[in-house]
CSV table of C-alpha atoms and ligand atoms in Angstrom, one decimal:
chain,number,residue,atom,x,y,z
A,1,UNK,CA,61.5,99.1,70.6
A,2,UNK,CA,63.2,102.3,70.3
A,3,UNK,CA,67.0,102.7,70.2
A,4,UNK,CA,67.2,105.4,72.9
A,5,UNK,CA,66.3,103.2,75.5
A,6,UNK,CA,65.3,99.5,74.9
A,7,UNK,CA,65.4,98.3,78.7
A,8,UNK,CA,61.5,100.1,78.5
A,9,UNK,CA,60.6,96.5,78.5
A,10,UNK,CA,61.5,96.1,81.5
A,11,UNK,CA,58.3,97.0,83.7
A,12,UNK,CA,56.4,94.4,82.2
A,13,UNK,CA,58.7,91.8,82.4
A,14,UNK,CA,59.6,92.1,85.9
A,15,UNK,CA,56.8,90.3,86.7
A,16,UNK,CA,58.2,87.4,84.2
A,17,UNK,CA,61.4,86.5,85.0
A,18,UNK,CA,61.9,83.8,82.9
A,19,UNK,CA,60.8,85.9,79.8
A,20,UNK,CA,63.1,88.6,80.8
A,21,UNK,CA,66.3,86.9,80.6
A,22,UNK,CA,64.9,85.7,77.3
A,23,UNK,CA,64.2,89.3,76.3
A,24,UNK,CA,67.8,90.6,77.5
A,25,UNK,CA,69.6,87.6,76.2
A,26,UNK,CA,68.2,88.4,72.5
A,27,UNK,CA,67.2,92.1,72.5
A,28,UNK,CA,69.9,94.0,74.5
A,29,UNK,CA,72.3,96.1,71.8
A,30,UNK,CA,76.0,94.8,71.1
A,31,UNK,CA,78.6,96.4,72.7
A,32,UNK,CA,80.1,98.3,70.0
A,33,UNK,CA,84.2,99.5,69.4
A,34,UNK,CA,83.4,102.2,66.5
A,35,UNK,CA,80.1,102.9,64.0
A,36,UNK,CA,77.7,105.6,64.2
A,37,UNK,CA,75.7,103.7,67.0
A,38,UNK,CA,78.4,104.9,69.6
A,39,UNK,CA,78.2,108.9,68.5
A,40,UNK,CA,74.1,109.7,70.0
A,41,UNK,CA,73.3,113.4,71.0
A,42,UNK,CA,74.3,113.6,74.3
A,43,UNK,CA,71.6,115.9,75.0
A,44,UNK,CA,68.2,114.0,73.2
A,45,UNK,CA,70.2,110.5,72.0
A,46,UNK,CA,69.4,111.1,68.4
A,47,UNK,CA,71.7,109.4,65.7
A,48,UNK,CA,72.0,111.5,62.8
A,49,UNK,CA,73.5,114.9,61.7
A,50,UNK,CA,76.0,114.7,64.9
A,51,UNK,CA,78.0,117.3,65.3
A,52,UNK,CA,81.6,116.0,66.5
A,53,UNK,CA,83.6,119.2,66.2
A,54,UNK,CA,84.8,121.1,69.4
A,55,UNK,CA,83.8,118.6,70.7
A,56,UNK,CA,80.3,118.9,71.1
A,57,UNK,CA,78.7,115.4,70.5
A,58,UNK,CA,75.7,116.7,70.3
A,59,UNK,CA,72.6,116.8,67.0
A,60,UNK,CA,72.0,119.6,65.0
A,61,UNK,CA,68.8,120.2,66.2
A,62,UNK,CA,70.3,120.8,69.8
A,63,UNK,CA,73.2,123.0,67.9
A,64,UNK,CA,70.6,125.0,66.5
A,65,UNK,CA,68.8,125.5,70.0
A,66,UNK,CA,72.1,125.7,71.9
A,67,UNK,CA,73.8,127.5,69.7
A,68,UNK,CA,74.0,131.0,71.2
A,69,UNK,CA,74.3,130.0,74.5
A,70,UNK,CA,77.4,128.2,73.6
A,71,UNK,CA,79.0,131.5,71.8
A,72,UNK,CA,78.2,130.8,68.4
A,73,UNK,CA,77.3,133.9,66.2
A,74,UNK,CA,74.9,133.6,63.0
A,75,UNK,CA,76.5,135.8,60.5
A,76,UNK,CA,73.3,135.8,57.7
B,101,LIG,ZN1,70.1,116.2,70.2
């Protein structure tokens, strides 16, 4: 299970009921108030190395591929 998207399950279970609301009632994610777990790239859903300034929410592999598009100038 992946933490970008843990409803994948989902297809299989569809055709077990029973086992689904098994699944969701021990698997599905807490609904969190603060923690890094809320702050995911908004563009791939990654966790780490976020980029919160401006505004951006977004990873810095994104930053690096968005970068110039967004008006950002490399200056080495
Ligand atoms: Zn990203």
């Amino acid at each position: 299970m992946t933490t970008s998207d843990w409803k994948k399950m989902f297809t299989q279970l569809d055709f077990k009921p029973i086992k689904k609301a098994k699944y969701i009632k021990f698997n599905s994610p807490a609904a969190r108030s603060c923690g890094r777990a809320l702050r995911k790239c908004q563009n791939c859903g990654r966790l780490g190395a976020h980029i919160n300034k401006y505004g951006l929410h977004i990873c810095r592999q994104c930053f690096r591929e968005m970068a110039v598009g967004l008006g950002f100038k490399k200056f080495s």
